[in-house]
mmCIF file of C-alpha atoms and ligand atoms in Angstrom:
data_model
loop_
_atom_site.group_PDB
_atom_site.id
_atom_site.type_symbol
_atom_site.label_atom_id
_atom_site.label_comp_id
_atom_site.label_asym_id
_atom_site.label_seq_id
_atom_site.Cartn_x
_atom_site.Cartn_y
_atom_site.Cartn_z
ATOM 1 C CA UNK A 2 -20.947 -94.021 -86.411
ATOM 2 C CA UNK A 3 -20.278 -96.699 -83.849
ATOM 3 C CA UNK A 4 -16.848 -97.995 -82.999
ATOM 4 C CA UNK A 5 -17.711 -101.621 -83.787
ATOM 5 C CA UNK A 6 -18.591 -100.657 -87.354
ATOM 6 C CA UNK A 7 -14.910 -100.438 -88.049
ATOM 7 C CA UNK A 8 -14.328 -103.931 -89.303
ATOM 8 C CA UNK A 9 -10.973 -105.774 -89.091
ATOM 9 C CA UNK A 10 -10.243 -105.460 -92.806
ATOM 10 C CA UNK A 11 -9.785 -101.703 -92.318
ATOM 11 C CA UNK A 12 -8.410 -101.798 -88.808
ATOM 12 C CA UNK A 13 -5.505 -103.963 -89.984
ATOM 13 C CA UNK A 14 -4.406 -101.218 -92.357
ATOM 14 C CA UNK A 15 -3.802 -98.703 -89.569
ATOM 15 C CA UNK A 16 -0.554 -97.953 -87.861
ATOM 16 C CA UNK A 17 -0.365 -97.173 -84.155
ATOM 17 C CA UNK A 18 -1.802 -93.802 -83.279
ATOM 18 C CA UNK A 19 -3.554 -93.311 -86.602
ATOM 19 C CA UNK A 20 -7.125 -92.134 -86.501
ATOM 20 C CA UNK A 21 -9.632 -93.343 -89.092
ATOM 21 C CA UNK A 22 -13.132 -92.371 -90.051
ATOM 22 C CA UNK A 23 -15.622 -92.865 -92.822
ATOM 23 C CA UNK A 24 -16.572 -90.367 -95.507
ATOM 24 C CA UNK A 25 -20.302 -89.774 -95.257
ATOM 25 C CA UNK A 26 -20.687 -86.830 -97.572
ATOM 26 C CA UNK A 27 -18.899 -85.077 -100.381
ATOM 27 C CA UNK A 28 -19.771 -81.652 -101.798
ATOM 28 C CA UNK A 29 -17.404 -79.646 -103.986
ATOM 29 C CA UNK A 30 -14.211 -81.115 -102.569
ATOM 30 C CA UNK A 31 -15.383 -80.761 -98.965
ATOM 31 C CA UNK A 32 -15.722 -84.013 -97.084
ATOM 32 C CA UNK A 33 -17.672 -84.959 -94.005
ATOM 33 C CA UNK A 34 -15.887 -87.590 -91.966
ATOM 34 C CA UNK A 35 -17.620 -89.630 -89.292
ATOM 35 C CA UNK A 36 -15.141 -90.593 -86.594
ATOM 36 C CA UNK A 37 -15.739 -92.539 -83.421
ATOM 37 C CA UNK A 38 -17.608 -89.838 -81.582
ATOM 38 C CA UNK A 39 -18.520 -87.120 -84.027
ATOM 39 C CA UNK A 40 -18.530 -85.766 -87.536
ATOM 40 C CA UNK A 41 -16.033 -83.257 -88.905
ATOM 41 C CA UNK A 42 -15.622 -81.417 -92.152
ATOM 42 C CA UNK A 43 -12.305 -81.755 -93.859
ATOM 43 C CA UNK A 44 -10.288 -81.832 -97.034
ATOM 44 C CA UNK A 45 -7.354 -83.831 -98.353
ATOM 45 C CA UNK A 46 -3.872 -82.700 -97.369
ATOM 46 C CA UNK A 47 -1.590 -80.832 -99.769
ATOM 47 C CA UNK A 48 0.629 -83.861 -99.889
ATOM 48 C CA UNK A 49 -2.277 -86.029 -100.890
ATOM 49 C CA UNK A 50 -3.176 -83.707 -103.790
ATOM 50 C CA UNK A 51 0.414 -83.852 -104.858
ATOM 51 C CA UNK A 52 0.601 -87.619 -105.035
ATOM 52 C CA UNK A 53 -2.767 -88.370 -106.579
ATOM 53 C CA UNK A 54 -2.816 -88.737 -110.342
ATOM 54 C CA UNK A 55 -6.248 -90.091 -111.080
ATOM 55 C CA UNK A 56 -9.699 -89.246 -109.790
ATOM 56 C CA UNK A 57 -10.354 -92.711 -108.459
ATOM 57 C CA UNK A 58 -7.666 -92.285 -105.789
ATOM 58 C CA UNK A 59 -9.438 -89.369 -104.129
ATOM 59 C CA UNK A 60 -11.704 -90.266 -101.213
ATOM 60 C CA UNK A 61 -15.267 -91.131 -102.143
ATOM 61 C CA UNK A 62 -18.390 -91.492 -100.034
ATOM 62 C CA UNK A 63 -18.111 -94.790 -98.169
ATOM 63 C CA UNK A 64 -14.315 -94.675 -97.973
ATOM 64 C CA UNK A 65 -12.410 -95.217 -94.738
ATOM 65 C CA UNK A 66 -9.680 -92.611 -94.412
ATOM 66 C CA UNK A 67 -6.830 -91.767 -92.075
ATOM 67 C CA UNK A 68 -7.315 -88.191 -90.865
ATOM 68 C CA UNK A 69 -5.820 -85.696 -88.474
ATOM 69 C CA UNK A 70 -7.992 -83.225 -86.578
ATOM 70 C CA UNK A 71 -6.959 -79.566 -86.357
ATOM 71 C CA UNK A 72 -8.586 -76.259 -85.329
ATOM 72 C CA UNK A 73 -9.278 -77.639 -81.842
ATOM 73 C CA UNK A 74 -10.544 -80.828 -83.416
ATOM 74 C CA UNK A 75 -13.168 -78.965 -85.416
ATOM 75 C CA UNK A 76 -11.747 -79.798 -88.814
ATOM 76 C CA UNK A 77 -9.773 -82.622 -90.353
ATOM 77 C CA UNK A 78 -7.028 -83.208 -92.898
ATOM 78 C CA UNK A 79 -7.249 -86.429 -94.838
ATOM 79 C CA UNK A 80 -3.915 -88.162 -95.312
ATOM 80 C CA UNK A 81 -4.720 -91.479 -96.837
ATOM 81 C CA UNK A 82 -7.538 -93.698 -98.156
ATOM 82 C CA UNK A 83 -7.613 -97.220 -96.770
ATOM 83 C CA UNK A 84 -7.682 -99.956 -99.383
ATOM 84 C CA UNK A 85 -11.226 -100.422 -100.591
ATOM 85 C CA UNK A 86 -13.204 -103.628 -100.477
ATOM 86 C CA UNK A 87 -15.387 -102.872 -103.474
ATOM 87 C CA UNK A 88 -16.160 -99.785 -105.480
ATOM 88 C CA UNK A 89 -19.053 -98.853 -107.630
ATOM 89 C CA UNK A 90 -17.683 -96.745 -110.433
ATOM 90 C CA UNK A 91 -18.497 -95.554 -113.871
ATOM 91 C CA UNK A 92 -16.912 -93.897 -116.812
ATOM 92 C CA UNK A 93 -16.933 -90.143 -116.269
ATOM 93 C CA UNK A 94 -19.358 -88.232 -118.450
ATOM 94 C CA UNK A 95 -17.811 -86.730 -121.581
ATOM 95 C CA UNK A 96 -15.178 -88.184 -123.813
ATOM 96 C CA UNK A 97 -12.400 -88.660 -121.266
ATOM 97 C CA UNK A 98 -11.305 -92.110 -120.249
ATOM 98 C CA UNK A 99 -11.555 -91.417 -116.558
ATOM 99 C CA UNK A 100 -13.107 -93.449 -113.785
ATOM 100 C CA UNK A 101 -15.551 -91.846 -111.405
ATOM 101 C CA UNK A 102 -16.258 -93.550 -108.115
ATOM 102 C CA UNK A 103 -19.890 -93.497 -107.164
ATOM 103 C CA UNK A 104 -19.479 -95.195 -103.782
ATOM 104 C CA UNK A 105 -16.758 -97.124 -101.986
ATOM 105 C CA UNK A 106 -16.908 -100.185 -99.760
ATOM 106 C CA UNK A 107 -20.349 -101.151 -100.924
ATOM 107 C CA UNK A 108 -21.775 -104.593 -100.155
ATOM 108 C CA UNK A 109 -25.002 -104.308 -102.086
ATOM 109 C CA UNK A 110 -26.415 -102.021 -104.732
ATOM 110 C CA UNK A 111 -30.117 -101.307 -105.015
ATOM 111 C CA UNK A 112 -30.863 -100.752 -108.677
ATOM 112 C CA UNK A 113 -33.887 -98.504 -108.351
ATOM 113 C CA UNK A 114 -36.361 -98.249 -111.187
ATOM 114 C CA UNK A 115 -39.953 -97.031 -111.284
ATOM 115 C CA UNK A 116 -42.834 -99.152 -112.569
ATOM 116 C CA UNK A 117 -43.881 -96.286 -114.843
ATOM 117 C CA UNK A 118 -42.790 -95.032 -118.274
ATOM 118 C CA UNK A 119 -39.209 -95.145 -116.999
ATOM 119 C CA UNK A 120 -39.290 -98.950 -116.730
ATOM 120 C CA UNK A 121 -36.775 -100.541 -119.101
ATOM 121 C CA UNK A 122 -35.558 -104.127 -118.623
ATOM 122 C CA UNK A 123 -32.562 -103.632 -120.941
ATOM 123 C CA UNK A 124 -31.286 -100.845 -118.741
ATOM 124 C CA UNK A 125 -31.758 -102.994 -115.647
ATOM 125 C CA UNK A 126 -29.766 -105.720 -117.361
ATOM 126 C CA UNK A 127 -26.859 -103.317 -117.910
ATOM 127 C CA UNK A 128 -27.007 -102.075 -114.342
ATOM 128 C CA UNK A 129 -26.899 -105.629 -113.011
ATOM 129 C CA UNK A 130 -23.830 -106.322 -115.094
ATOM 130 C CA UNK A 131 -22.116 -103.219 -113.772
ATOM 131 C CA UNK A 132 -22.886 -104.101 -110.185
ATOM 132 C CA UNK A 133 -21.563 -107.645 -110.494
ATOM 133 C CA UNK A 134 -18.405 -106.149 -111.828
ATOM 134 C CA UNK A 135 -17.980 -103.896 -108.801
ATOM 135 C CA UNK A 136 -17.924 -106.908 -106.499
ATOM 136 C CA UNK A 137 -21.171 -105.911 -104.766
ATOM 137 C CA UNK A 138 -24.415 -107.871 -104.947
ATOM 138 C CA UNK A 139 -27.230 -106.440 -107.049
ATOM 139 C CA UNK A 140 -30.819 -106.062 -105.845
ATOM 140 C CA UNK A 141 -33.533 -104.694 -108.104
ATOM 141 C CA UNK A 142 -36.029 -102.364 -106.410
ATOM 142 C CA UNK A 143 -39.077 -101.354 -108.438
ATOM 143 C CA UNK A 144 -40.798 -98.307 -106.966
ATOM 144 C CA UNK A 145 -44.197 -96.703 -107.636
ATOM 145 C CA UNK A 146 -45.965 -100.036 -107.560
ATOM 146 C CA UNK A 147 -49.088 -98.032 -106.725
ATOM 147 C CA UNK A 148 -48.948 -96.355 -110.132
ATOM 148 C CA UNK A 149 -48.688 -99.612 -112.071
ATOM 149 C CA UNK A 150 -51.604 -101.713 -113.261
ATOM 150 C CA UNK A 151 -49.634 -104.852 -114.043
ATOM 151 C CA UNK A 152 -46.702 -105.103 -111.608
ATOM 152 C CA UNK A 153 -46.536 -108.904 -111.940
ATOM 153 C CA UNK A 154 -45.904 -108.646 -115.680
ATOM 154 C CA UNK A 155 -43.057 -106.204 -115.130
ATOM 155 C CA UNK A 156 -41.527 -108.329 -112.397
ATOM 156 C CA UNK A 157 -41.449 -111.233 -114.835
ATOM 157 C CA UNK A 158 -39.697 -109.028 -117.398
ATOM 158 C CA UNK A 159 -37.001 -108.176 -114.842
ATOM 159 C CA UNK A 160 -36.576 -111.797 -113.861
ATOM 160 C CA UNK A 161 -35.945 -112.648 -117.504
ATOM 161 C CA UNK A 162 -33.016 -110.229 -117.778
ATOM 162 C CA UNK A 163 -31.652 -110.699 -114.257
ATOM 163 C CA UNK A 164 -32.046 -114.353 -113.350
ATOM 164 C CA UNK A 165 -31.311 -115.049 -109.699
ATOM 165 C CA UNK A 166 -31.156 -111.383 -108.711
ATOM 166 C CA UNK A 167 -33.450 -110.539 -105.764
ATOM 167 C CA UNK A 168 -36.196 -108.200 -106.795
ATOM 168 C CA UNK A 169 -38.806 -106.199 -104.904
ATOM 169 C CA UNK A 170 -41.750 -104.032 -105.861
ATOM 170 C CA UNK A 171 -42.573 -101.259 -103.415
ATOM 171 C CA UNK A 172 -44.731 -98.196 -102.886
ATOM 172 C CA UNK A 173 -42.498 -95.882 -100.877
ATOM 173 C CA UNK A 174 -45.353 -93.525 -100.068
ATOM 174 C CA UNK A 175 -47.526 -96.055 -98.231
ATOM 175 C CA UNK A 176 -44.683 -98.433 -97.391
ATOM 176 C CA UNK A 177 -46.278 -101.314 -99.261
ATOM 177 C CA UNK A 178 -43.663 -103.998 -99.993
ATOM 178 C CA UNK A 179 -41.015 -102.453 -97.720
ATOM 179 C CA UNK A 180 -41.262 -105.234 -95.126
ATOM 180 C CA UNK A 181 -40.028 -107.704 -97.735
ATOM 181 C CA UNK A 182 -37.276 -105.328 -98.847
ATOM 182 C CA UNK A 183 -35.990 -105.102 -95.276
ATOM 183 C CA UNK A 184 -34.645 -108.630 -95.759
ATOM 184 C CA UNK A 185 -31.846 -106.975 -97.702
ATOM 185 C CA UNK A 186 -30.867 -104.557 -94.924
ATOM 186 C CA UNK A 187 -28.115 -106.466 -93.172
ATOM 187 C CA UNK A 188 -26.373 -105.130 -90.117
ATOM 188 C CA UNK A 189 -22.948 -103.640 -90.808
ATOM 189 C CA UNK A 190 -23.432 -103.710 -94.561
ATOM 190 C CA UNK A 191 -23.364 -100.718 -96.891
ATOM 191 C CA UNK A 192 -25.895 -100.304 -99.643
ATOM 192 C CA UNK A 193 -25.729 -97.825 -102.488
ATOM 193 C CA UNK A 194 -28.772 -96.739 -104.468
ATOM 194 C CA UNK A 195 -28.494 -96.082 -108.192
ATOM 195 C CA UNK A 196 -31.060 -95.213 -110.839
ATOM 196 C CA UNK A 197 -32.492 -92.423 -112.957
ATOM 197 C CA UNK A 198 -33.592 -89.114 -111.513
ATOM 198 C CA UNK A 199 -37.150 -89.218 -110.211
ATOM 199 C CA UNK A 200 -37.449 -92.963 -109.632
ATOM 200 C CA UNK A 201 -37.706 -92.372 -105.876
ATOM 201 C CA UNK A 202 -34.290 -93.149 -104.389
ATOM 202 C CA UNK A 203 -34.478 -90.358 -101.807
ATOM 203 C CA UNK A 204 -38.140 -91.117 -101.051
ATOM 204 C CA UNK A 205 -37.170 -94.717 -100.295
ATOM 205 C CA UNK A 206 -34.320 -93.601 -98.034
ATOM 206 C CA UNK A 207 -36.649 -91.236 -96.173
ATOM 207 C CA UNK A 208 -39.102 -94.068 -95.652
ATOM 208 C CA UNK A 209 -36.372 -96.372 -94.344
ATOM 209 C CA UNK A 210 -35.022 -93.629 -92.069
ATOM 210 C CA UNK A 211 -38.524 -92.898 -90.797
ATOM 211 C CA UNK A 212 -38.038 -89.175 -91.394
ATOM 212 C CA UNK A 213 -37.690 -86.734 -94.255
ATOM 213 C CA UNK A 214 -33.954 -86.231 -94.349
ATOM 214 C CA UNK A 215 -33.518 -86.087 -98.099
ATOM 215 C CA UNK A 216 -35.310 -83.617 -100.316
ATOM 216 C CA UNK A 217 -37.592 -85.124 -102.957
ATOM 217 C CA UNK A 218 -39.405 -83.568 -105.895
ATOM 218 C CA UNK A 219 -42.196 -84.392 -108.332
ATOM 219 C CA UNK A 220 -41.282 -85.784 -111.715
ATOM 220 C CA UNK A 221 -42.077 -83.755 -114.838
ATOM 221 C CA UNK A 222 -45.611 -84.551 -115.944
ATOM 222 C CA UNK A 223 -44.976 -84.628 -119.681
ATOM 223 C CA UNK A 224 -42.167 -87.162 -119.838
ATOM 224 C CA UNK A 225 -41.939 -88.742 -116.376
ATOM 225 C CA UNK A 226 -38.362 -87.538 -115.898
ATOM 226 C CA UNK A 227 -36.994 -86.419 -112.546
ATOM 227 C CA UNK A 228 -35.551 -82.991 -111.767
ATOM 228 C CA UNK A 229 -32.152 -84.026 -110.425
ATOM 229 C CA UNK A 230 -33.143 -83.134 -106.901
ATOM 230 C CA UNK A 231 -30.301 -84.915 -105.095
ATOM 231 C CA UNK A 232 -27.036 -83.251 -106.027
ATOM 232 C CA UNK A 233 -24.425 -85.041 -103.938
ATOM 233 C CA UNK A 234 -23.772 -88.499 -102.535
ATOM 234 C CA UNK A 235 -24.414 -89.076 -98.876
ATOM 235 C CA UNK A 236 -24.275 -91.992 -96.479
ATOM 236 C CA UNK A 237 -26.920 -92.549 -93.798
ATOM 237 C CA UNK A 238 -27.193 -95.054 -90.995
ATOM 238 C CA UNK A 239 -30.468 -96.959 -90.611
ATOM 239 C CA UNK A 240 -31.842 -98.334 -87.343
ATOM 240 C CA UNK A 241 -30.958 -101.819 -88.616
ATOM 241 C CA UNK A 242 -27.250 -100.872 -88.422
ATOM 242 C CA UNK A 243 -27.126 -100.766 -92.211
ATOM 243 C CA UNK A 244 -25.473 -97.887 -94.070
ATOM 244 C CA UNK A 245 -27.221 -96.562 -97.121
ATOM 245 C CA UNK A 246 -25.896 -94.158 -99.748
ATOM 246 C CA UNK A 247 -28.154 -91.834 -101.722
ATOM 247 C CA UNK A 248 -26.797 -90.710 -105.079
ATOM 248 C CA UNK A 249 -27.878 -88.160 -107.696
ATOM 249 C CA UNK A 250 -29.937 -89.681 -110.475
ATOM 250 C CA UNK A 251 -28.169 -90.833 -113.603
ATOM 251 C CA UNK A 252 -29.519 -92.113 -116.849
ATOM 252 C CA UNK A 253 -26.969 -94.848 -117.402
ATOM 253 C CA UNK A 254 -24.020 -96.316 -115.610
ATOM 254 C CA UNK A 255 -21.300 -96.711 -118.150
ATOM 255 C CA UNK A 256 -19.172 -99.745 -117.708
ATOM 256 C CA UNK A 257 -15.821 -99.484 -116.108
ATOM 257 C CA UNK A 258 -13.085 -102.113 -116.475
ATOM 258 C CA UNK A 259 -13.842 -105.605 -115.289
ATOM 259 C CA UNK A 260 -13.209 -108.853 -117.067
ATOM 260 C CA UNK A 261 -15.326 -111.021 -119.252
ATOM 261 C CA UNK A 262 -16.068 -113.510 -116.512
ATOM 262 C CA UNK A 263 -18.486 -111.037 -114.991
ATOM 263 C CA UNK A 264 -20.571 -111.016 -118.127
ATOM 264 C CA UNK A 265 -21.205 -114.702 -117.706
ATOM 265 C CA UNK A 266 -22.486 -114.118 -114.191
ATOM 266 C CA UNK A 267 -25.099 -111.624 -115.369
ATOM 267 C CA UNK A 268 -25.974 -113.831 -118.261
ATOM 268 C CA UNK A 269 -25.978 -117.073 -116.343
ATOM 269 C CA UNK A 270 -28.787 -118.383 -118.584
ATOM 270 C CA UNK A 271 -26.687 -117.913 -121.741
ATOM 271 C CA UNK A 272 -23.732 -119.356 -119.924
ATOM 272 C CA UNK A 273 -25.695 -122.465 -118.995
ATOM 273 C CA UNK A 274 -26.946 -122.931 -122.532
ATOM 274 C CA UNK A 275 -23.423 -122.495 -123.940
ATOM 275 C CA UNK A 276 -22.355 -125.638 -122.189
ATOM 276 C CA UNK A 277 -24.528 -127.626 -124.561
ATOM 277 C CA UNK A 278 -23.386 -125.826 -127.724
ATOM 278 C CA UNK A 279 -21.655 -128.202 -130.107
ATOM 279 C CA UNK A 280 -18.431 -126.187 -130.155
ATOM 280 C CA UNK A 281 -16.710 -125.101 -126.969
ATOM 281 C CA UNK A 282 -15.731 -121.725 -128.415
ATOM 282 C CA UNK A 283 -19.156 -121.178 -129.960
ATOM 283 C CA UNK A 284 -19.854 -117.470 -130.584
ATOM 284 C CA UNK A 285 -23.587 -118.214 -130.857
ATOM 285 C CA UNK A 286 -23.746 -116.721 -134.317
ATOM 286 C CA UNK A 287 -24.035 -119.145 -137.212
ATOM 287 C CA UNK A 288 -22.300 -122.185 -135.756
ATOM 288 C CA UNK A 289 -24.121 -125.491 -136.172
ATOM 289 C CA UNK A 290 -25.512 -127.028 -132.988
ATOM 290 C CA UNK A 291 -25.682 -123.721 -131.111
ATOM 291 C CA UNK A 292 -27.936 -124.159 -128.072
ATOM 292 C CA UNK A 293 -28.379 -120.399 -127.635
ATOM 293 C CA UNK A 294 -29.648 -119.893 -131.197
ATOM 294 C CA UNK A 295 -31.922 -122.889 -130.734
ATOM 295 C CA UNK A 296 -33.433 -121.378 -127.576
ATOM 296 C CA UNK A 297 -34.093 -118.161 -129.503
ATOM 297 C CA UNK A 298 -35.736 -120.067 -132.368
ATOM 298 C CA UNK A 299 -37.937 -121.904 -129.908
ATOM 299 C CA UNK A 300 -38.939 -118.613 -128.323
ATOM 300 C CA UNK A 301 -37.384 -119.526 -124.995
ATOM 301 C CA UNK A 302 -35.066 -116.568 -125.108
ATOM 302 C CA UNK A 303 -35.325 -113.132 -126.666
ATOM 303 C CA UNK A 304 -32.879 -112.401 -129.472
ATOM 304 C CA UNK A 305 -32.276 -109.028 -127.793
ATOM 305 C CA UNK A 306 -30.766 -110.750 -124.813
ATOM 306 C CA UNK A 307 -28.033 -112.317 -126.922
ATOM 307 C CA UNK A 308 -27.464 -108.909 -128.506
ATOM 308 C CA UNK A 309 -26.983 -107.332 -125.052
ATOM 309 C CA UNK A 310 -24.598 -110.098 -124.138
ATOM 310 C CA UNK A 311 -22.473 -109.550 -127.226
ATOM 311 C CA UNK A 312 -22.544 -105.797 -126.795
ATOM 312 C CA UNK A 313 -21.281 -106.057 -123.235
ATOM 313 C CA UNK A 314 -18.510 -108.401 -124.246
ATOM 314 C CA UNK A 315 -17.380 -105.967 -126.918
ATOM 315 C CA UNK A 316 -17.537 -103.008 -124.525
ATOM 316 C CA UNK A 317 -15.493 -104.836 -121.920
ATOM 317 C CA UNK A 318 -12.902 -105.873 -124.462
ATOM 318 C CA UNK A 319 -12.535 -102.249 -125.532
ATOM 319 C CA UNK A 320 -12.127 -101.000 -121.960
ATOM 320 C CA UNK A 321 -9.703 -103.750 -121.113
ATOM 321 C CA UNK A 322 -7.478 -102.753 -124.032
ATOM 322 C CA UNK A 323 -7.684 -99.088 -123.087
ATOM 323 C CA UNK A 324 -6.876 -99.876 -119.503
ATOM 324 C CA UNK A 325 -3.889 -101.977 -120.401
ATOM 325 C CA UNK A 326 -2.312 -99.229 -122.466
ATOM 326 C CA UNK A 327 -3.959 -96.287 -120.754
ATOM 327 C CA UNK A 328 -3.725 -94.573 -117.382
ATOM 328 C CA UNK A 329 -1.137 -95.523 -114.863
ATOM 329 C CA UNK A 330 -2.532 -96.104 -111.415
ATOM 330 C CA UNK A 331 -1.029 -94.564 -108.299
ATOM 331 C CA UNK A 332 -2.633 -97.017 -105.920
ATOM 332 C CA UNK A 333 0.660 -98.415 -104.801
ATOM 333 C CA UNK A 334 1.759 -95.028 -103.567
ATOM 334 C CA UNK A 335 -1.409 -94.340 -101.663
ATOM 335 C CA UNK A 336 -2.237 -97.700 -100.170
ATOM 336 C CA UNK A 337 -0.325 -100.509 -98.618
ATOM 337 C CA UNK A 338 2.626 -100.650 -96.261
ATOM 338 C CA UNK A 339 4.865 -98.230 -98.141
ATOM 339 C CA UNK A 340 2.202 -95.675 -98.730
ATOM 340 C CA UNK A 341 3.186 -92.038 -98.662
ATOM 341 C CA UNK A 342 1.735 -90.206 -95.675
HETATM 342 N N1 LIG B 411 -46.740 -92.829 -106.225
HETATM 343 C C1 LIG B 411 -45.465 -92.954 -105.838
HETATM 344 N N2 LIG B 411 -44.629 -91.901 -105.935
HETATM 345 C C2 LIG B 411 -43.370 -92.061 -105.519
HETATM 346 C C3 LIG B 411 -42.874 -93.300 -105.029
HETATM 347 N N3 LIG B 411 -41.567 -93.152 -104.736
HETATM 348 C C4 LIG B 411 -41.254 -91.864 -105.031
HETATM 349 N N4 LIG B 411 -42.332 -91.198 -105.502
HETATM 350 C C5 LIG B 411 -42.394 -89.789 -105.961
HETATM 351 O O1 LIG B 411 -41.492 -89.614 -107.051
HETATM 352 C C6 LIG B 411 -40.940 -88.285 -107.045
HETATM 353 C C7 LIG B 411 -39.410 -88.357 -107.163
HETATM 354 O O2 LIG B 411 -38.880 -88.964 -105.996
HETATM 355 P P1 LIG B 411 -37.403 -88.691 -105.477
HETATM 356 O O3 LIG B 411 -37.245 -89.525 -104.251
HETATM 357 O O4 LIG B 411 -37.124 -87.256 -105.389
HETATM 358 O O5 LIG B 411 -36.546 -89.322 -106.672
HETATM 359 P P2 LIG B 411 -34.961 -89.533 -106.752
HETATM 360 O O6 LIG B 411 -34.730 -90.861 -107.374
HETATM 361 O O7 LIG B 411 -34.337 -89.304 -105.421
HETATM 362 O O8 LIG B 411 -34.539 -88.390 -107.785
HETATM 363 P P3 LIG B 411 -33.110 -87.602 -107.922
HETATM 364 O O9 LIG B 411 -32.722 -87.119 -106.575
HETATM 365 O O10 LIG B 411 -33.407 -86.494 -108.865
HETATM 366 O O11 LIG B 411 -32.157 -88.586 -108.506
HETATM 367 C C8 LIG B 411 -41.432 -87.649 -105.762
HETATM 368 O O12 LIG B 411 -42.524 -86.807 -106.081
HETATM 369 C C9 LIG B 411 -41.902 -88.814 -104.911
HETATM 370 O O13 LIG B 411 -42.935 -88.486 -104.017
HETATM 371 C C10 LIG B 411 -43.787 -94.413 -104.950
HETATM 372 O O14 LIG B 411 -43.447 -95.535 -104.560
HETATM 373 N N5 LIG B 411 -45.060 -94.174 -105.373
HETATM 374 MG MG1 LIG B 412 -32.905 -87.976 -104.795
HETATM 375 ZN ZN1 LIG B 413 -23.579 -121.356 -129.228
#
């Protein structure tokens, strides 16, 4: 990782003499940290373990951390996580109300979906919402264009649920469509890939890297599902100076936190229509003069889209309430000027 990749936002958080690096890989509590010159394996210090209360405060792939080399510089102890710019996170699997960070300091998220049986606009809609909420910009990447007879039709379906979101259709085996996608690879930015197992996230990364770094595997013939080939998150640097994070496949991203304003950004079409509803606080249910209901009646909008919108609003409300009365965050202790070291 090059020295100039360390942007001022992070540099300003360091005290004299402190050494910082970026987490490029995480497997079973063991981190790989890319410093100025080299990579080292390391773990968090005992002190760090002691102070941390919630999972989200542990380093994640993409994080900038303050570390201290030991064992002749071979290994590293992580002391502190620098304040993050944006995080992509989800609700941890299972019943617990715990946040799991997928990737930190992400500028853009490629929502990867295959133009096969797996294709599902409603799921893309939810992903887009989640990404907006993280503070990163969403990009929809449809893979396996070569296996699809009507890509144009599917692209239109995505555009309907994600208005204004850039979208690309690619064949990662031949490279068809990748030239256009390269528009999204900006120097110094970090991109995270998300999507179900088997959609071709690792194949796309291999194509962009120009070599087979990540293992890939055929999908199951009977149901088109992947085999969960990628098992940990890892950050790679592309020749464009862009950082890209591969992640294990997941069926759904479950919402984490956020506020209702983000819903309006994903549903900018509903938002626009609402402005012409008769009542300012219109719930778009049975109110007279509702522009959203009118658009549905006229066939200009699918009723399902309003359902998704309402569902997301409810989900966010629920999380917001839980968050307000739920876990206490230790951020203040770990970040900022008075952070424990
Ligand atoms: N025909 C075709 N096959 C593709 C394309 N992209 C990926 N594949 C194939 O799809 C299968 C799954 O690809 P992977 O890259 O392993 O999928 P993944 O999203 O990384 O899956 P996980 O690591 O399990 O999350 C492999 O057999 C790839 O060769 C494509 O654009 N066209
Ligand atoms: Mg993979
Ligand atoms: Zn209305």
